[in-house]
């Protein structure tokens, strides 16, 4: 793909020109999956910038919701959900650098692949939750198992949804915190952003030596906001390319694809997530695309694009983007 | 347009089959523009369902910002901004009905049309405001005058933006309140939603006899969220068709275009606007498209589309939509 | 009371020295109570600064909830609730002035006075509401009728609460809006602030000629936040003194009693109400009590007092105060 | 103190009757202070339920702000702030238990004790922050060094504030997260709640074997909300009694003193912190004080007391309390 050759990853990454090695991070090799993202776990893999990793992710329920009778409140053991592959050590990565993750492909894993969507008690945007605490009864607990392949997500007899895979959780380690895999934050984490699929590059701030990359939580598709609390969660084979950009100080994750650049913020309330995303985008346009700060601010008021990732996780995630047409 | 024939407006509106009259609501005929939306002002026009109205809207600054030296803090006199045409009385409209407003076209008005964008002190998403009160200094006050026509918005030497017109403020009157033209709310008002342009139909709840339709605040284009606080504000000639749907009880405005249906919510914080929009959409799918409530909720978690209208007005506005493909 | 002689009302009000007239604003004289606060209603009374008014307020349910079987969802007709006495015209009041309202006393009205507390569907802090829209079921609808007198509020066999009366809704008219009596805002309105009882002076910004004072919504007691959505609502005889302070430009209401001064903000989310209150208090200390702005800010971080009025109304209300000990 | 004998700690704690040992947790014994609260650090002390610990806490700036010229942005190295003593292992504590911490006394430490208050760039309630991201300039950076002793906090020539010490940060370890010392959450953490001083008992949920108690961040006084972002931060000698209550499943911290019981919530936005606090209080009254749930809810709407701890930390903290008079 031609745009890729002009991407930030390719033009600023340290891997330039080298032939990548491919690593297989199978379930077996991963062994123990992780429920926190932090500096205290043992690496499973060490790679060089430019390398390709084929990752076998588990679904956010760890595969425990096998049938529509397996209610999450019975089969899950909080906070042991949303298991992550990693940490993958990236050679040469230091605090103040950025790890770039290009997603080459995401395929359903296993025979007769099925995804899982669930309404979980005290979870989801239209229910009281542990954070928006109410005295109202929970909504009913419902599980849906959905057949899927690379052509479609077979939601119901009436509706087939397009297969639009993306990674829900992606991050390098925070500097000193070890954070469970439910909240997104400035390190990345559980952003649940539909743009983070094949053909995208995510830029993640490095905060510890080796970066310690974590990845998991594949979605076969997801609507804006992930309103009921879950996407079509599935086990995937996700193939990524990882590169390293030295000395790029980011406060928050960023993303690039063929048509846009996007800054990503996670916070509550939702306007604060949006503010972070837009502020980071404005500062990016100022620092790297020759825009005056106020010109960028006023122009985004005319052409900025907002994607609501989720408004159900412990922090909500928003991406603010601008078409590459305006960056030339 | 074929989709229009199958729209809710055409299939449920009372105008069916009649030849519309066209009314001209010129600046002269409007006379005094309105700064509140309510039941206490004198009608300027009375129309029959199905009629067409050609409206001369003024820009949100009332045309007072003529050059880039006309700073809003000097030339504006709050709260006398965002002037509205109307109220237009719709024959037969009663509390519990819905007025449908199809936008046929929006053209810049006057010779050498120019739009206006401004950074206004204590306004905009990235500044302290009267509602998010801080001790920080205001951002600089800046005005941009922008040439535009029906082919483009000539933002700068570097950037031409597409002409994507829409109406910022549209509503019927509340039942007893008379609300200034800055906040959006369940009656509609200053929603600043980019989808509300030519080719869209907006459905507004009727709360007083005759509906009392108000319209104004044309934007030549606007990004998601209207981050700096203003769009490319301009004086327009906006042509609408107005119909009446009897006995459709809506709590909040809704919208339809060729490809989707959308429910609209306005509130603070932003997640509450999003909750309203999604809840209304779910109840709509349940009431009129044969969906089970929980199926709709879980499915929107996979395919719902969110548009951030504004996060700068006294309430923020969000539209939640679903493709018509899934409603057949 | 000695402090009253040194209050802002007494030292800066125009009434100084004159003997007040007393006006009776009985139910009969009021006639039609008001459901919006605005500039469009007919005055019921005109008074001179310094005058005393004995007001017969109706309870927020208009007296319609007579027994515990009178469920609000059945007997109320929204938005016709929270009826207000007024508008009372204050001679000489102009935009840019302040009306001071000292509450002399509040007594239960009628034989065998009883208050009313209710859990109303889709209302209250621990339920989904029209603004925090959820799919969860409503909480049960429950009415409590509570005997009360000036010695106590006889909540249950187990608990007698102290009689701590205050006015829930108090305001002058906005300039152009006519706002229903549920939301509080910068004009005052439905603040539900327990400090606003006998022995307090509230300072309200004047925005229209004659001020147009509205008052209603007496509470026999109320906890911080009014969590279930209603206080012990009752019909009262409330005696106030009204004075006028010329040329005091306030953006938001303020309050004074024997021991503190307090600024009041209303907004969503709740932190924004708190920000407004603290900002107004800091600017007040700077403008009138000889404090440097940053000294006031840092000192309030050590001794500021916050009262949560309500977090159930369309906007939430917070008062931020400082002891008069630190203002000498 | 007599009330203490009837406290939950004394009546349900496992220490009953035993003579406590006293442990000295001096700076020297502590050695390395901690910047995260979690399960991965090495214990400094192991105690038995009922024991007394005399803790030498460091101030939140680690003593690095020695003069008013030591600007935080220069002398601090984020995230290495708010150092904690601990972890203290409590014998017999297991997940599902509660650790009770009674604060016996807090004394300033060292000769000529001084506290520190600072306005820190991009921090505090009236500034843009890393979470409420704005383009506005930061407020000025200002440091105040304040003499203090057990009689007063000598704020300025004009103002002496009362010495009202409390602990800003107190918690047991989360189960799997290791969280930096800035945010409060359901484990406790940086709650900055003025009630948490001498004469109070805090109840903390135990989530790992041994509880792993952390303590630090003494304040000589603090206003409601800690509006500028910092209290009068000082190095203290804090004496606590620690007990263990078996099988008391708490989701959030709770507090008790002579006159009230209080539930504590931490979240953003601020209404969500308040909701958590009130919900926990209602469920507590139902579970342990014989109240019907809805009676508790409606009664707290009349007599609940809300304390705003902070609205400046990554999550805001609110306590909701009820007088013990109503619990008999």
mmCIF file of N, CA and C in Angstrom, chain D residues 109-192:
data_model
loop_
_atom_site.group_PDB
_atom_site.id
_atom_site.type_symbol
_atom_site.label_atom_id
_atom_site.label_comp_id
_atom_site.label_asym_id
_atom_site.label_seq_id
_atom_site.Cartn_x
_atom_site.Cartn_y
_atom_site.Cartn_z
ATOM 1 N N UNK D 109 5.797 17.425 62.429
ATOM 2 C CA UNK D 109 7.047 16.739 62.704
ATOM 3 C C UNK D 109 8.200 17.701 62.438
ATOM 4 N N UNK D 110 9.217 17.615 63.275
ATOM 5 C CA UNK D 110 10.417 18.424 63.067
ATOM 6 C C UNK D 110 10.336 19.765 63.774
ATOM 7 N N UNK D 111 11.493 20.431 63.900
ATOM 8 C CA UNK D 111 11.533 21.761 64.518
ATOM 9 C C UNK D 111 10.976 22.787 63.538
ATOM 10 N N UNK D 112 10.349 23.830 64.065
ATOM 11 C CA UNK D 112 9.773 24.887 63.213
ATOM 12 C C UNK D 112 8.977 24.331 62.043
ATOM 13 N N UNK D 113 7.993 23.538 62.331
ATOM 14 C CA UNK D 113 7.268 22.899 61.233
ATOM 15 C C UNK D 113 6.566 23.921 60.345
ATOM 16 N N UNK D 114 6.660 23.642 59.073
ATOM 17 C CA UNK D 114 5.969 24.483 58.100
ATOM 18 C C UNK D 114 5.218 23.611 57.116
ATOM 19 N N UNK D 115 4.082 24.103 56.687
ATOM 20 C CA UNK D 115 3.336 23.422 55.639
ATOM 21 C C UNK D 115 3.590 24.086 54.299
ATOM 22 N N UNK D 116 3.139 23.423 53.250
ATOM 23 C CA UNK D 116 3.338 23.926 51.895
ATOM 24 C C UNK D 116 2.026 23.868 51.139
ATOM 25 N N UNK D 117 1.702 24.961 50.475
ATOM 26 C CA UNK D 117 0.558 24.997 49.572
ATOM 27 C C UNK D 117 1.070 25.527 48.246
ATOM 28 N N UNK D 118 0.601 24.977 47.157
ATOM 29 C CA UNK D 118 1.113 25.421 45.861
ATOM 30 C C UNK D 118 0.023 25.431 44.806
ATOM 31 N N UNK D 119 0.123 26.403 43.929
ATOM 32 C CA UNK D 119 -0.604 26.371 42.659
ATOM 33 C C UNK D 119 0.350 25.789 41.626
ATOM 34 N N UNK D 120 -0.032 24.644 41.089
ATOM 35 C CA UNK D 120 0.824 23.876 40.195
ATOM 36 C C UNK D 120 0.266 23.988 38.769
ATOM 37 N N UNK D 121 1.122 24.224 37.779
ATOM 38 C CA UNK D 121 0.617 24.394 36.410
ATOM 39 C C UNK D 121 -0.243 23.201 35.957
ATOM 40 N N UNK D 122 -1.346 23.517 35.313
ATOM 41 C CA UNK D 122 -2.253 22.483 34.790
ATOM 42 C C UNK D 122 -2.742 21.549 35.903
ATOM 43 N N UNK D 123 -3.023 22.132 37.052
ATOM 44 C CA UNK D 123 -3.579 21.367 38.162
ATOM 45 C C UNK D 123 -4.475 22.301 38.969
ATOM 46 N N UNK D 124 -5.498 21.757 39.601
ATOM 47 C CA UNK D 124 -6.418 22.567 40.390
ATOM 48 C C UNK D 124 -7.748 22.734 39.670
ATOM 49 N N UNK D 125 -8.785 23.054 40.450
ATOM 50 C CA UNK D 125 -10.152 23.035 39.921
ATOM 51 C C UNK D 125 -10.457 24.187 38.987
ATOM 52 N N UNK D 126 -9.678 25.252 39.016
ATOM 53 C CA UNK D 126 -10.024 26.415 38.216
ATOM 54 C C UNK D 126 -9.007 26.666 37.122
ATOM 55 N N UNK D 127 -8.393 25.594 36.670
ATOM 56 C CA UNK D 127 -7.388 25.646 35.612
ATOM 57 C C UNK D 127 -7.683 24.514 34.643
ATOM 58 N N UNK D 128 -7.275 24.675 33.385
ATOM 59 C CA UNK D 128 -7.201 23.498 32.541
ATOM 60 C C UNK D 128 -6.213 22.524 33.150
ATOM 61 N N UNK D 129 -6.428 21.232 32.921
ATOM 62 C CA UNK D 129 -5.563 20.209 33.505
ATOM 63 C C UNK D 129 -5.263 19.142 32.445
ATOM 64 N N UNK D 130 -4.498 18.149 32.850
ATOM 65 C CA UNK D 130 -4.223 17.064 31.910
ATOM 66 C C UNK D 130 -5.490 16.291 31.582
ATOM 67 N N UNK D 131 -6.511 16.393 32.414
ATOM 68 C CA UNK D 131 -7.745 15.650 32.177
ATOM 69 C C UNK D 131 -8.851 16.531 31.597
ATOM 70 N N UNK D 132 -8.880 17.799 31.990
ATOM 71 C CA UNK D 132 -9.784 18.760 31.363
ATOM 72 C C UNK D 132 -8.896 19.648 30.506
ATOM 73 N N UNK D 133 -8.566 19.122 29.328
ATOM 74 C CA UNK D 133 -7.501 19.707 28.510
ATOM 75 C C UNK D 133 -8.000 20.940 27.771
ATOM 76 N N UNK D 134 -7.360 22.049 27.985
ATOM 77 C CA UNK D 134 -7.742 23.299 27.338
ATOM 78 C C UNK D 134 -6.518 23.910 26.660
ATOM 79 N N UNK D 135 -6.773 24.934 25.868
ATOM 80 C CA UNK D 135 -5.663 25.669 25.257
ATOM 81 C C UNK D 135 -5.314 26.924 26.052
ATOM 82 N N UNK D 136 -6.027 27.186 27.127
ATOM 83 C CA UNK D 136 -5.745 28.370 27.930
ATOM 84 C C UNK D 136 -4.394 28.239 28.619
ATOM 85 N N UNK D 137 -3.763 29.386 28.872
ATOM 86 C CA UNK D 137 -2.517 29.378 29.628
ATOM 87 C C UNK D 137 -2.752 28.871 31.044
ATOM 88 N N UNK D 138 -1.692 28.346 31.625
ATOM 89 C CA UNK D 138 -1.759 27.939 33.031
ATOM 90 C C UNK D 138 -1.899 29.170 33.913
ATOM 91 N N UNK D 139 -2.444 28.960 35.084
ATOM 92 C CA UNK D 139 -2.417 29.996 36.114
ATOM 93 C C UNK D 139 -0.964 30.165 36.573
ATOM 94 N N UNK D 140 -0.660 31.269 37.238
ATOM 95 C CA UNK D 140 0.706 31.426 37.748
ATOM 96 C C UNK D 140 1.079 30.298 38.709
ATOM 97 N N UNK D 141 2.355 29.959 38.728
ATOM 98 C CA UNK D 141 2.835 28.937 39.667
ATOM 99 C C UNK D 141 3.289 29.641 40.934
ATOM 100 N N UNK D 142 2.664 29.281 42.046
ATOM 101 C CA UNK D 142 2.927 29.994 43.297
ATOM 102 C C UNK D 142 3.094 28.985 44.420
ATOM 103 N N UNK D 143 4.077 29.204 45.269
ATOM 104 C CA UNK D 143 4.279 28.360 46.458
ATOM 105 C C UNK D 143 4.089 29.202 47.709
ATOM 106 N N UNK D 144 3.390 28.645 48.670
ATOM 107 C CA UNK D 144 3.282 29.281 49.983
ATOM 108 C C UNK D 144 3.845 28.339 51.038
ATOM 109 N N UNK D 145 4.773 28.840 51.837
ATOM 110 C CA UNK D 145 5.246 28.098 53.004
ATOM 111 C C UNK D 145 4.563 28.705 54.215
ATOM 112 N N UNK D 146 3.960 27.857 55.065
ATOM 113 C CA UNK D 146 3.104 28.344 56.137
ATOM 114 C C UNK D 146 3.556 27.758 57.471
ATOM 115 N N UNK D 147 3.890 28.646 58.411
ATOM 116 C CA UNK D 147 4.188 28.165 59.761
ATOM 117 C C UNK D 147 2.937 27.553 60.366
ATOM 118 N N UNK D 148 3.160 26.506 61.153
ATOM 119 C CA UNK D 148 2.010 25.879 61.806
ATOM 120 C C UNK D 148 2.460 25.159 63.065
ATOM 121 N N UNK D 149 1.530 24.987 63.961
ATOM 122 C CA UNK D 149 1.735 24.131 65.127
ATOM 123 C C UNK D 149 0.379 23.547 65.500
ATOM 124 N N UNK D 150 0.296 22.900 66.653
ATOM 125 C CA UNK D 150 -0.974 22.238 66.981
ATOM 126 C C UNK D 150 -2.057 23.219 67.424
ATOM 127 N N UNK D 151 -1.716 24.495 67.440
ATOM 128 C CA UNK D 151 -2.737 25.493 67.765
ATOM 129 C C UNK D 151 -3.270 26.223 66.534
ATOM 130 N N UNK D 152 -2.472 26.300 65.492
ATOM 131 C CA UNK D 152 -2.965 27.048 64.345
ATOM 132 C C UNK D 152 -2.090 26.910 63.121
ATOM 133 N N UNK D 153 -2.678 27.333 62.009
ATOM 134 C CA UNK D 153 -1.977 27.386 60.736
ATOM 135 C C UNK D 153 -1.899 28.869 60.380
ATOM 136 N N UNK D 154 -0.685 29.407 60.391
ATOM 137 C CA UNK D 154 -0.506 30.860 60.317
ATOM 138 C C UNK D 154 -0.434 31.290 58.848
ATOM 139 N N UNK D 155 -1.610 31.352 58.242
ATOM 140 C CA UNK D 155 -1.719 31.535 56.790
ATOM 141 C C UNK D 155 -1.106 32.852 56.322
ATOM 142 N N UNK D 156 -1.444 33.931 57.026
ATOM 143 C CA UNK D 156 -0.967 35.254 56.626
ATOM 144 C C UNK D 156 -1.065 36.157 57.846
ATOM 145 N N UNK D 157 -0.576 37.364 57.700
ATOM 146 C CA UNK D 157 -0.708 38.306 58.821
ATOM 147 C C UNK D 157 -2.173 38.459 59.204
ATOM 148 N N UNK D 158 -3.011 38.394 58.208
ATOM 149 C CA UNK D 158 -4.433 38.650 58.444
ATOM 150 C C UNK D 158 -5.168 37.429 58.995
ATOM 151 N N UNK D 159 -4.758 36.270 58.554
ATOM 152 C CA UNK D 159 -5.570 35.074 58.815
ATOM 153 C C UNK D 159 -4.778 33.953 59.475
ATOM 154 N N UNK D 160 -5.290 33.482 60.612
ATOM 155 C CA UNK D 160 -4.827 32.225 61.199
ATOM 156 C C UNK D 160 -5.952 31.207 61.067
ATOM 157 N N UNK D 161 -5.632 30.102 60.461
ATOM 158 C CA UNK D 161 -6.632 29.046 60.294
ATOM 159 C C UNK D 161 -6.483 28.027 61.412
ATOM 160 N N UNK D 162 -7.566 27.357 61.792
ATOM 161 C CA UNK D 162 -7.434 26.327 62.827
ATOM 162 C C UNK D 162 -6.616 25.139 62.308
ATOM 163 N N UNK D 163 -5.882 24.529 63.197
ATOM 164 C CA UNK D 163 -5.174 23.291 62.875
ATOM 165 C C UNK D 163 -6.197 22.153 62.873
ATOM 166 N N UNK D 164 -6.519 21.660 61.702
ATOM 167 C CA UNK D 164 -7.531 20.593 61.527
ATOM 168 C C UNK D 164 -6.906 19.462 60.741
ATOM 169 N N UNK D 165 -6.020 18.710 61.359
ATOM 170 C CA UNK D 165 -5.245 17.749 60.583
ATOM 171 C C UNK D 165 -6.082 16.565 60.109
ATOM 172 N N UNK D 166 -5.686 16.013 59.002
ATOM 173 C CA UNK D 166 -6.273 14.759 58.524
ATOM 174 C C UNK D 166 -5.300 14.120 57.545
ATOM 175 N N UNK D 167 -5.569 12.863 57.274
ATOM 176 C CA UNK D 167 -4.740 12.097 56.345
ATOM 177 C C UNK D 167 -5.362 12.177 54.957
ATOM 178 N N UNK D 168 -4.569 12.582 53.970
ATOM 179 C CA UNK D 168 -5.103 12.709 52.619
ATOM 180 C C UNK D 168 -5.224 11.372 51.904
ATOM 181 N N UNK D 169 -4.289 10.456 52.194
ATOM 182 C CA UNK D 169 -4.222 9.206 51.431
ATOM 183 C C UNK D 169 -4.147 8.019 52.388
ATOM 184 N N UNK D 170 -5.064 7.095 52.224
ATOM 185 C CA UNK D 170 -5.160 5.945 53.117
ATOM 186 C C UNK D 170 -5.802 4.817 52.329
ATOM 187 N N UNK D 171 -5.209 3.630 52.371
ATOM 188 C CA UNK D 171 -5.808 2.542 51.594
ATOM 189 C C UNK D 171 -5.138 1.217 51.881
ATOM 190 N N UNK D 172 -5.880 0.178 51.614
ATOM 191 C CA UNK D 172 -5.297 -1.138 51.443
ATOM 192 C C UNK D 172 -5.016 -1.314 49.952
ATOM 193 N N UNK D 173 -4.300 -2.362 49.627
ATOM 194 C CA UNK D 173 -3.937 -2.598 48.231
ATOM 195 C C UNK D 173 -5.125 -3.082 47.423
ATOM 196 N N UNK D 174 -5.241 -2.615 46.158
ATOM 197 C CA UNK D 174 -6.152 -3.274 45.219
ATOM 198 C C UNK D 174 -5.722 -4.730 45.008
ATOM 199 N N UNK D 175 -6.606 -5.483 44.375
ATOM 200 C CA UNK D 175 -6.327 -6.908 44.196
ATOM 201 C C UNK D 175 -5.196 -7.151 43.187
ATOM 202 N N UNK D 176 -5.307 -6.535 42.017
ATOM 203 C CA UNK D 176 -4.269 -6.781 41.007
ATOM 204 C C UNK D 176 -3.625 -5.499 40.490
ATOM 205 N N UNK D 177 -4.311 -4.374 40.630
ATOM 206 C CA UNK D 177 -3.738 -3.105 40.166
ATOM 207 C C UNK D 177 -2.713 -2.589 41.152
ATOM 208 N N UNK D 178 -1.746 -1.871 40.602
ATOM 209 C CA UNK D 178 -0.852 -1.057 41.420
ATOM 210 C C UNK D 178 -1.035 0.365 40.930
ATOM 211 N N UNK D 179 -1.697 1.181 41.748
ATOM 212 C CA UNK D 179 -2.202 2.484 41.317
ATOM 213 C C UNK D 179 -1.352 3.582 41.922
ATOM 214 N N UNK D 180 -0.974 4.561 41.117
ATOM 215 C CA UNK D 180 -0.166 5.656 41.670
ATOM 216 C C UNK D 180 -0.951 6.410 42.735
ATOM 217 N N UNK D 181 -0.259 7.204 43.489
ATOM 218 C CA UNK D 181 -0.846 7.774 44.703
ATOM 219 C C UNK D 181 -1.660 9.036 44.467
ATOM 220 N N UNK D 182 -1.914 9.402 43.209
ATOM 221 C CA UNK D 182 -2.754 10.582 42.972
ATOM 222 C C UNK D 182 -4.256 10.277 42.946
ATOM 223 N N UNK D 183 -4.723 9.259 42.255
ATOM 224 C CA UNK D 183 -6.171 9.044 42.233
ATOM 225 C C UNK D 183 -6.702 8.341 43.470
ATOM 226 N N UNK D 184 -7.875 8.754 43.932
ATOM 227 C CA UNK D 184 -8.615 7.917 44.885
ATOM 228 C C UNK D 184 -9.483 6.957 44.077
ATOM 229 N N UNK D 185 -9.912 5.907 44.703
ATOM 230 C CA UNK D 185 -10.789 4.952 44.020
ATOM 231 C C UNK D 185 -11.437 4.069 45.077
ATOM 232 N N UNK D 186 -11.989 2.960 44.677
ATOM 233 C CA UNK D 186 -12.731 2.140 45.634
ATOM 234 C C UNK D 186 -11.820 1.527 46.704
ATOM 235 N N UNK D 187 -10.527 1.529 46.464
ATOM 236 C CA UNK D 187 -9.604 1.018 47.486
ATOM 237 C C UNK D 187 -9.272 2.084 48.533
ATOM 238 N N UNK D 188 -9.678 3.321 48.292
ATOM 239 C CA UNK D 188 -9.260 4.436 49.144
ATOM 240 C C UNK D 188 -8.349 5.326 48.331
ATOM 241 N N UNK D 189 -7.095 5.422 48.721
ATOM 242 C CA UNK D 189 -6.156 6.263 47.979
ATOM 243 C C UNK D 189 -6.285 7.724 48.372
ATOM 244 N N UNK D 190 -6.025 8.569 47.422
ATOM 245 C CA UNK D 190 -5.869 10.008 47.677
ATOM 246 C C UNK D 190 -7.212 10.732 47.796
ATOM 247 N N UNK D 191 -7.949 10.393 48.850
ATOM 248 C CA UNK D 191 -9.320 10.900 48.976
ATOM 249 C C UNK D 191 -9.387 12.359 49.397
ATOM 250 N N UNK D 192 -8.389 12.805 50.176
ATOM 251 C CA UNK D 192 -8.359 14.212 50.598
ATOM 252 C C UNK D 192 -9.663 14.636 51.242
#
